[in-house]
Amino acid sequence: MSSDASGAAPGAPEGGAAVDRMAGVEAVPGVAKPDPILTADGVRRSFGGLTAVDVDHLEVQRGTITALIGPNGAGKSTLFNLLTGFDRVDAGTWSFQGRPLNRLGGHRVARLGMVRTFQLTKALTRMTVLDNMLLAAPGQSGERLLGAFARPVWGRQERVNRERALDLLQRFKLDAKKDDMAGSLSGGQRKLLEMARSLMVDPSMVMLDEPMAGVNPALVQSLLGHITALRDEGMTVLFVEHDMDVIMGISDWIVVLAEGRVIAEGRPADIRRNTQVIDAYLGAHRGEPAGAAGTEESG
Ligand SMILES: Nc1ncnc2c1ncn2[C@@H]1O[C@H](COP(=O)(O)OP(=O)(O)OP(=O)(O)O)[C@@H](O)[C@H]1O
Ligand SMILES: [Mg+2]
């Protein structure tokens, strides 16, 4: 864990403060958190006759790494889409930092400080790595329309964005690739690019949809390091993952979704001994090759 993050009590492990404040929080679905950054109520979404998401109440504690887990088709990505403005709810309300987000599109939500990455990376393959970063910079849309009058301001903003992009690329060890086409990156490097790109707007919360999927073990370690570093810098991280070792290793709190509903939440130790969780996983993954989706509890 890095020791240079600001804002943490001296001597205390970063991230510890937020986690300590959760000490008395009961491990039951929908439980209130001491300082939620994100709160959702009655969020539902159906596709035809299928209810993909049906979340009565969910709070995400500020400054923690919270894992969102559940079998394939549980509704994890759909919930991400709904909360970040990439899909429309059928019902429900939710707020971020106390501000209602209903009906706001993805770009507005990002500007308010809540960003997400996609399960299938959305890097623009025929654009350079650096341009992919710059495209995610604050205030990109419509800037070109301002024309010559705004040019001096635009130039300055562009320089600031460029500096930030280069800093982030360096942090994610992609700086040597800045002029390469994003399409030439490996799957793992694209995941890194996607994470770096999400940080262009200086968010307070990042939502990562399977950031480790399809990434080689060496890069997984590096991604894990980046995720804990974000938390240690005070960011809130909500991430979707299937690998139980990864989940148990870095999560401060775990939310379990099955058939669209929150069936359990708690600390890793609470989740590990929750038979309902074990059943949900075994039910969905019976017959799959061992290790395909976190069935470690099956023995
Ligand atoms: N656009 C859509 N149209 C129709 N059905 C959809 C759509 N998006 C998701 N679904 C369905 O909603 C359910 C939840 O899907 P979702 O992708 O949210 O699950 P998930 O938990 O992210 O699964 P995975 O772990 O496989 O990524 C699934 O049954 C899926 O087939
Ligand atoms: Mg998904």
Coordinates of C-alpha atoms and ligand atoms in Angstrom, one line a residue:
M1 CA 0.0 0.0 0.0
S2 CA 1.3 3.4 -0.8
S3 CA 2.4 5.7 2.1
D4 CA 2.4 9.0 0.2
A5 CA -1.3 9.5 -0.1
S6 CA -2.6 12.6 1.6
G7 CA -5.5 13.0 3.9
A8 CA -5.0 9.8 5.9
A9 CA -4.3 9.9 9.6
P10 CA -0.5 9.5 10.2
G11 CA 0.4 5.9 10.9
A12 CA -3.0 4.6 9.9
P13 CA -3.3 2.5 6.8
E14 CA -4.9 4.5 4.0
G15 CA -8.5 3.5 3.4
G16 CA -8.6 2.4 7.0
A17 CA -10.5 5.4 8.3
A18 CA -13.5 4.8 6.0
V19 CA -13.4 1.1 6.8
D20 CA -13.2 1.7 10.5
R21 CA -16.3 3.8 10.4
M22 CA -18.1 0.8 9.0
A23 CA -17.2 -1.2 12.0
G24 CA -20.7 -1.3 13.5
V25 CA -22.5 -1.7 10.2
E26 CA -24.6 -4.9 10.1
A27 CA -24.2 -7.3 7.2
V28 CA -27.7 -7.2 5.9
P29 CA -29.0 -6.3 2.4
G30 CA -29.8 -2.6 2.1
V31 CA -28.1 -1.6 5.3
A32 CA -27.5 2.1 5.9
K33 CA -23.8 3.3 5.8
P34 CA -22.4 6.0 8.0
D35 CA -21.3 8.2 5.0
P36 CA -22.8 7.0 1.7
I37 CA -21.5 8.6 -1.5
L38 CA -24.1 6.8 -3.6
T39 CA -27.7 5.9 -2.5
A40 CA -30.2 4.0 -4.6
D41 CA -33.9 3.4 -3.9
G42 CA -36.3 1.1 -5.8
V43 CA -34.1 1.0 -8.9
R44 CA -35.7 -1.4 -11.4
R45 CA -35.2 -2.3 -15.0
S46 CA -36.8 -5.0 -17.1
F47 CA -36.1 -6.3 -20.6
G48 CA -39.3 -7.7 -21.9
G49 CA -40.5 -10.1 -19.2
L50 CA -37.1 -10.4 -17.6
T51 CA -36.4 -8.3 -14.5
A52 CA -32.7 -7.5 -14.8
V53 CA -32.4 -5.1 -11.8
D54 CA -34.6 -4.8 -8.8
V55 CA -32.7 -3.1 -6.0
D56 CA -34.8 -1.9 -3.1
H57 CA -32.1 0.0 -1.3
L58 CA -28.3 0.3 -1.7
E59 CA -25.7 2.6 -0.2
V60 CA -22.1 2.7 -1.1
Q61 CA -19.8 4.0 1.6
R62 CA -17.5 6.9 0.6
G63 CA -13.8 6.1 0.5
T64 CA -14.1 2.3 0.3
I65 CA -13.5 -0.4 -2.3
T66 CA -16.9 -2.0 -2.7
A67 CA -17.2 -5.2 -4.8
L68 CA -20.4 -5.9 -6.7
I69 CA -20.5 -9.6 -7.2
G70 CA -23.0 -12.2 -8.5
P71 CA -23.5 -14.9 -11.1
N72 CA -23.6 -14.2 -14.8
G73 CA -26.8 -12.3 -15.7
A74 CA -27.3 -11.1 -12.1
G75 CA -27.7 -7.6 -13.4
K76 CA -24.4 -6.1 -12.3
S77 CA -23.6 -4.4 -15.6
T78 CA -27.2 -3.2 -16.0
L79 CA -27.1 -1.7 -12.6
F80 CA -23.9 0.2 -13.5
N81 CA -25.6 1.3 -16.8
L82 CA -28.6 2.7 -14.9
L83 CA -26.7 4.4 -12.1
T84 CA -24.2 6.1 -14.5
G85 CA -26.8 7.3 -17.0
F86 CA -26.1 4.8 -19.8
D87 CA -29.5 3.2 -19.6
R88 CA -32.9 4.3 -18.3
V89 CA -34.6 2.9 -15.2
D90 CA -38.2 1.8 -15.2
A91 CA -38.5 3.0 -11.7
G92 CA -36.4 4.3 -8.8
T93 CA -34.3 7.1 -7.6
W94 CA -30.7 7.5 -6.8
S95 CA -28.3 10.2 -5.7
F96 CA -24.6 10.8 -5.7
Q97 CA -23.0 13.1 -3.1
G98 CA -26.6 14.0 -2.1
R99 CA -27.5 15.1 -5.6
P100 CA -30.3 13.2 -7.5
L101 CA -29.0 11.8 -10.7
N102 CA -32.2 10.6 -12.3
R103 CA -32.5 11.4 -16.0
L104 CA -28.9 12.7 -16.3
G105 CA -26.9 11.2 -19.2
G106 CA -23.6 9.6 -18.8
H107 CA -21.5 12.7 -19.6
R108 CA -23.3 14.8 -17.0
V109 CA -22.9 12.1 -14.4
A110 CA -19.2 11.9 -15.2
R111 CA -18.8 15.6 -14.9
L112 CA -20.4 15.3 -11.4
G113 CA -17.6 13.0 -10.4
M114 CA -19.0 9.5 -11.0
V115 CA -17.3 7.7 -13.8
R116 CA -17.4 4.1 -15.0
T117 CA -15.5 1.7 -17.3
F118 CA -17.2 -0.9 -19.5
Q119 CA -17.0 -4.7 -19.3
L120 CA -16.0 -4.6 -23.0
T121 CA -13.5 -1.8 -23.3
K122 CA -14.6 1.1 -25.4
A123 CA -11.2 2.4 -26.5
L124 CA -11.3 3.9 -29.9
T125 CA -9.0 1.5 -31.7
R126 CA -8.1 3.8 -34.6
M127 CA -7.2 6.7 -32.4
T128 CA -3.9 7.1 -30.6
V129 CA -3.7 6.3 -26.9
L130 CA -3.2 10.0 -26.1
D131 CA -6.2 11.1 -28.2
N132 CA -8.3 8.5 -26.4
M133 CA -7.3 10.2 -23.1
L134 CA -7.9 13.7 -24.4
L135 CA -11.4 12.7 -25.7
A136 CA -12.3 12.0 -22.0
A137 CA -11.1 15.4 -20.8
P138 CA -13.6 17.7 -19.1
G139 CA -15.5 20.0 -21.4
Q140 CA -14.6 18.2 -24.6
S141 CA -18.0 18.2 -26.3
G142 CA -18.8 21.3 -28.4
E143 CA -15.6 23.0 -27.7
R144 CA -14.7 23.2 -31.3
L145 CA -17.9 25.0 -31.9
L146 CA -16.7 28.0 -29.9
G147 CA -14.4 28.9 -32.8
A148 CA -11.7 31.5 -33.0
F149 CA -12.9 33.8 -30.2
A150 CA -12.4 31.2 -27.5
R151 CA -9.1 30.1 -28.9
P152 CA -6.8 31.4 -26.2
V153 CA -8.8 29.8 -23.4
W154 CA -9.2 26.6 -25.4
G155 CA -5.5 26.5 -25.9
R156 CA -4.8 26.8 -22.2
Q157 CA -7.4 24.1 -21.3
E158 CA -6.0 21.9 -24.0
R159 CA -2.5 22.2 -22.4
V160 CA -3.9 21.4 -19.0
N161 CA -5.7 18.3 -20.4
R162 CA -2.6 17.2 -22.2
E163 CA -0.5 17.4 -19.1
R164 CA -3.1 15.5 -17.1
A165 CA -3.3 12.9 -19.8
L166 CA 0.4 12.4 -19.9
D167 CA 0.7 12.2 -16.1
L168 CA -2.0 9.5 -16.0
L169 CA -0.4 7.6 -18.9
Q170 CA 2.8 7.6 -17.0
R171 CA 1.1 6.4 -13.8
F172 CA -0.4 3.5 -15.7
K173 CA 2.9 2.8 -17.5
L174 CA 1.4 3.6 -20.9
D175 CA 3.4 6.7 -21.6
A176 CA 5.7 4.9 -24.1
K177 CA 2.6 4.0 -26.1
K178 CA 1.0 7.4 -26.2
D179 CA 1.3 7.7 -30.0
D180 CA 0.4 4.1 -30.8
M181 CA -3.1 3.3 -32.0
A182 CA -5.2 2.1 -29.1
G183 CA -6.1 -0.9 -31.3
S184 CA -2.5 -2.1 -31.0
L185 CA -2.6 -2.5 -27.2
S186 CA -3.0 -5.8 -25.5
G187 CA -6.3 -6.6 -23.8
G188 CA -4.7 -5.8 -20.4
Q189 CA -3.2 -2.5 -21.6
R190 CA -6.7 -1.5 -22.9
K191 CA -8.1 -2.1 -19.5
L192 CA -5.3 0.1 -18.1
L193 CA -6.1 2.8 -20.7
E194 CA -9.8 2.6 -19.8
M195 CA -9.0 3.1 -16.2
A196 CA -6.6 6.0 -16.9
R197 CA -9.1 7.6 -19.2
S198 CA -11.8 7.5 -16.6
L199 CA -9.6 9.5 -14.3
M200 CA -9.4 12.4 -16.7
V201 CA -12.4 14.1 -15.1
D202 CA -10.8 13.8 -11.6
P203 CA -13.7 11.8 -10.3
S204 CA -14.7 11.1 -6.7
M205 CA -16.1 7.7 -7.6
V206 CA -15.0 5.1 -10.2
M207 CA -17.1 2.2 -11.2
L208 CA -15.1 -0.6 -12.8
D209 CA -16.9 -3.4 -14.7
E210 CA -14.7 -6.4 -14.6
P211 CA -11.4 -4.5 -14.9
M212 CA -9.4 -7.7 -14.5
A213 CA -11.3 -9.9 -17.0
G214 CA -9.0 -11.3 -19.7
V215 CA -5.9 -9.7 -18.2
N216 CA -2.7 -11.7 -17.7
P217 CA -1.7 -12.3 -14.1
A218 CA 1.2 -9.8 -14.0
L219 CA -1.1 -7.0 -15.2
V220 CA -3.8 -8.1 -12.7
Q221 CA -1.4 -7.4 -9.9
S222 CA -0.7 -4.0 -11.3
L223 CA -4.4 -3.3 -11.8
L224 CA -5.1 -4.3 -8.2
G225 CA -2.3 -1.9 -7.1
H226 CA -4.0 0.9 -9.0
I227 CA -7.4 0.2 -7.5
T228 CA -6.1 0.2 -3.9
A229 CA -4.1 3.4 -4.7
L230 CA -7.3 5.1 -5.9
R231 CA -9.0 4.2 -2.6
D232 CA -6.0 5.3 -0.7
E233 CA -6.2 8.7 -2.4
G234 CA -9.7 9.1 -1.1
M235 CA -11.7 7.9 -4.1
T236 CA -14.6 5.5 -3.8
V237 CA -14.3 2.4 -6.0
L238 CA -17.2 0.1 -6.9
F239 CA -16.1 -2.8 -9.0
V240 CA -17.5 -5.9 -10.6
E241 CA -15.4 -9.0 -10.4
H242 CA -15.8 -12.8 -10.6
D243 CA -12.5 -13.9 -9.1
M244 CA -13.1 -14.7 -5.4
D245 CA -9.4 -14.3 -4.4
V246 CA -9.3 -10.8 -5.9
I247 CA -12.6 -9.9 -4.4
M248 CA -11.7 -11.1 -0.9
G249 CA -8.3 -9.7 -1.2
I250 CA -9.0 -6.0 -1.9
S251 CA -12.6 -5.3 -1.0
D252 CA -13.6 -3.4 2.1
W253 CA -17.3 -4.3 1.5
I254 CA -19.1 -6.7 -0.8
V255 CA -22.5 -6.5 -2.3
V256 CA -24.0 -9.6 -3.8
L257 CA -26.6 -9.4 -6.6
A258 CA -28.6 -12.4 -7.8
E259 CA -31.5 -12.1 -10.3
G260 CA -31.3 -8.3 -10.0
R261 CA -31.7 -8.2 -6.2
V262 CA -29.2 -7.5 -3.4
I263 CA -29.2 -10.8 -1.6
A264 CA -26.3 -10.1 0.8
E265 CA -23.8 -7.5 1.7
G266 CA -21.0 -7.3 4.2
R267 CA -17.3 -7.6 4.8
P268 CA -15.4 -10.3 3.1
A269 CA -15.6 -12.5 6.2
D270 CA -19.4 -12.1 6.3
I271 CA -19.8 -13.0 2.6
R272 CA -17.4 -16.0 2.9
R273 CA -19.7 -17.7 5.3
N274 CA -23.0 -16.7 3.8
T275 CA -24.7 -19.9 2.6
Q276 CA -27.1 -17.9 0.4
V277 CA -24.2 -16.5 -1.5
I278 CA -22.6 -19.8 -1.9
D279 CA -25.9 -21.2 -3.2
A280 CA -26.3 -18.4 -5.7
Y281 CA -22.9 -19.0 -7.1
L282 CA -23.1 -22.8 -7.1
G283 CA -26.6 -22.6 -8.6
A284 CA -25.4 -20.5 -11.5
H285 CA -22.0 -22.1 -12.2
R286 CA -22.6 -25.8 -11.6
G287 CA -21.0 -27.7 -14.4
E288 CA -18.6 -24.9 -15.4
P289 CA -14.9 -25.6 -15.3
A290 CA -13.3 -25.1 -11.8
G291 CA -12.1 -21.5 -11.3
A292 CA -14.4 -20.1 -14.0
A293 CA -16.3 -17.9 -11.6
G294 CA -15.2 -17.9 -8.0
T295 CA -16.6 -21.2 -6.6
E296 CA -13.9 -21.5 -4.0
E297 CA -16.5 -22.2 -1.3
S298 CA -17.5 -25.3 -3.1
G299 CA -14.4 -27.0 -1.8
Ligands
LIG1 N1 -30.0 -4.6 -23.6 C1 -30.6 -5.7 -23.1 N2 -31.6 -6.3 -23.7 C2 -32.2 -7.4 -23.2 N3 -31.7 -8.1 -22.2 C3 -30.7 -7.5 -21.5 C4 -30.0 -6.3 -22.0 N4 -29.0 -6.1 -21.1 C5 -29.0 -7.0 -20.2 N5 -30.0 -7.9 -20.4 C6 -30.3 -9.1 -19.6 O1 -30.4 -8.7 -18.3 C7 -29.8 -9.6 -17.4 C8 -28.7 -9.0 -16.6 O2 -27.6 -8.7 -17.5 P1 -26.3 -8.0 -17.0 O3 -25.4 -7.9 -18.2 O4 -26.6 -6.8 -16.2 O5 -25.7 -9.1 -16.0 P2 -24.2 -9.2 -15.4 O6 -24.5 -9.4 -13.9 O7 -23.4 -8.0 -15.7 O8 -23.6 -10.5 -16.0 P3 -22.1 -10.9 -16.4 O9 -21.5 -11.3 -15.1 O10 -22.2 -12.0 -17.3 O11 -21.5 -9.7 -17.0 C9 -29.3 -10.8 -18.3 O12 -30.3 -11.8 -18.3 C10 -29.2 -10.2 -19.6 O13 -29.4 -11.1 -20.6
MG2 MG -21.7 -7.7 -16.7

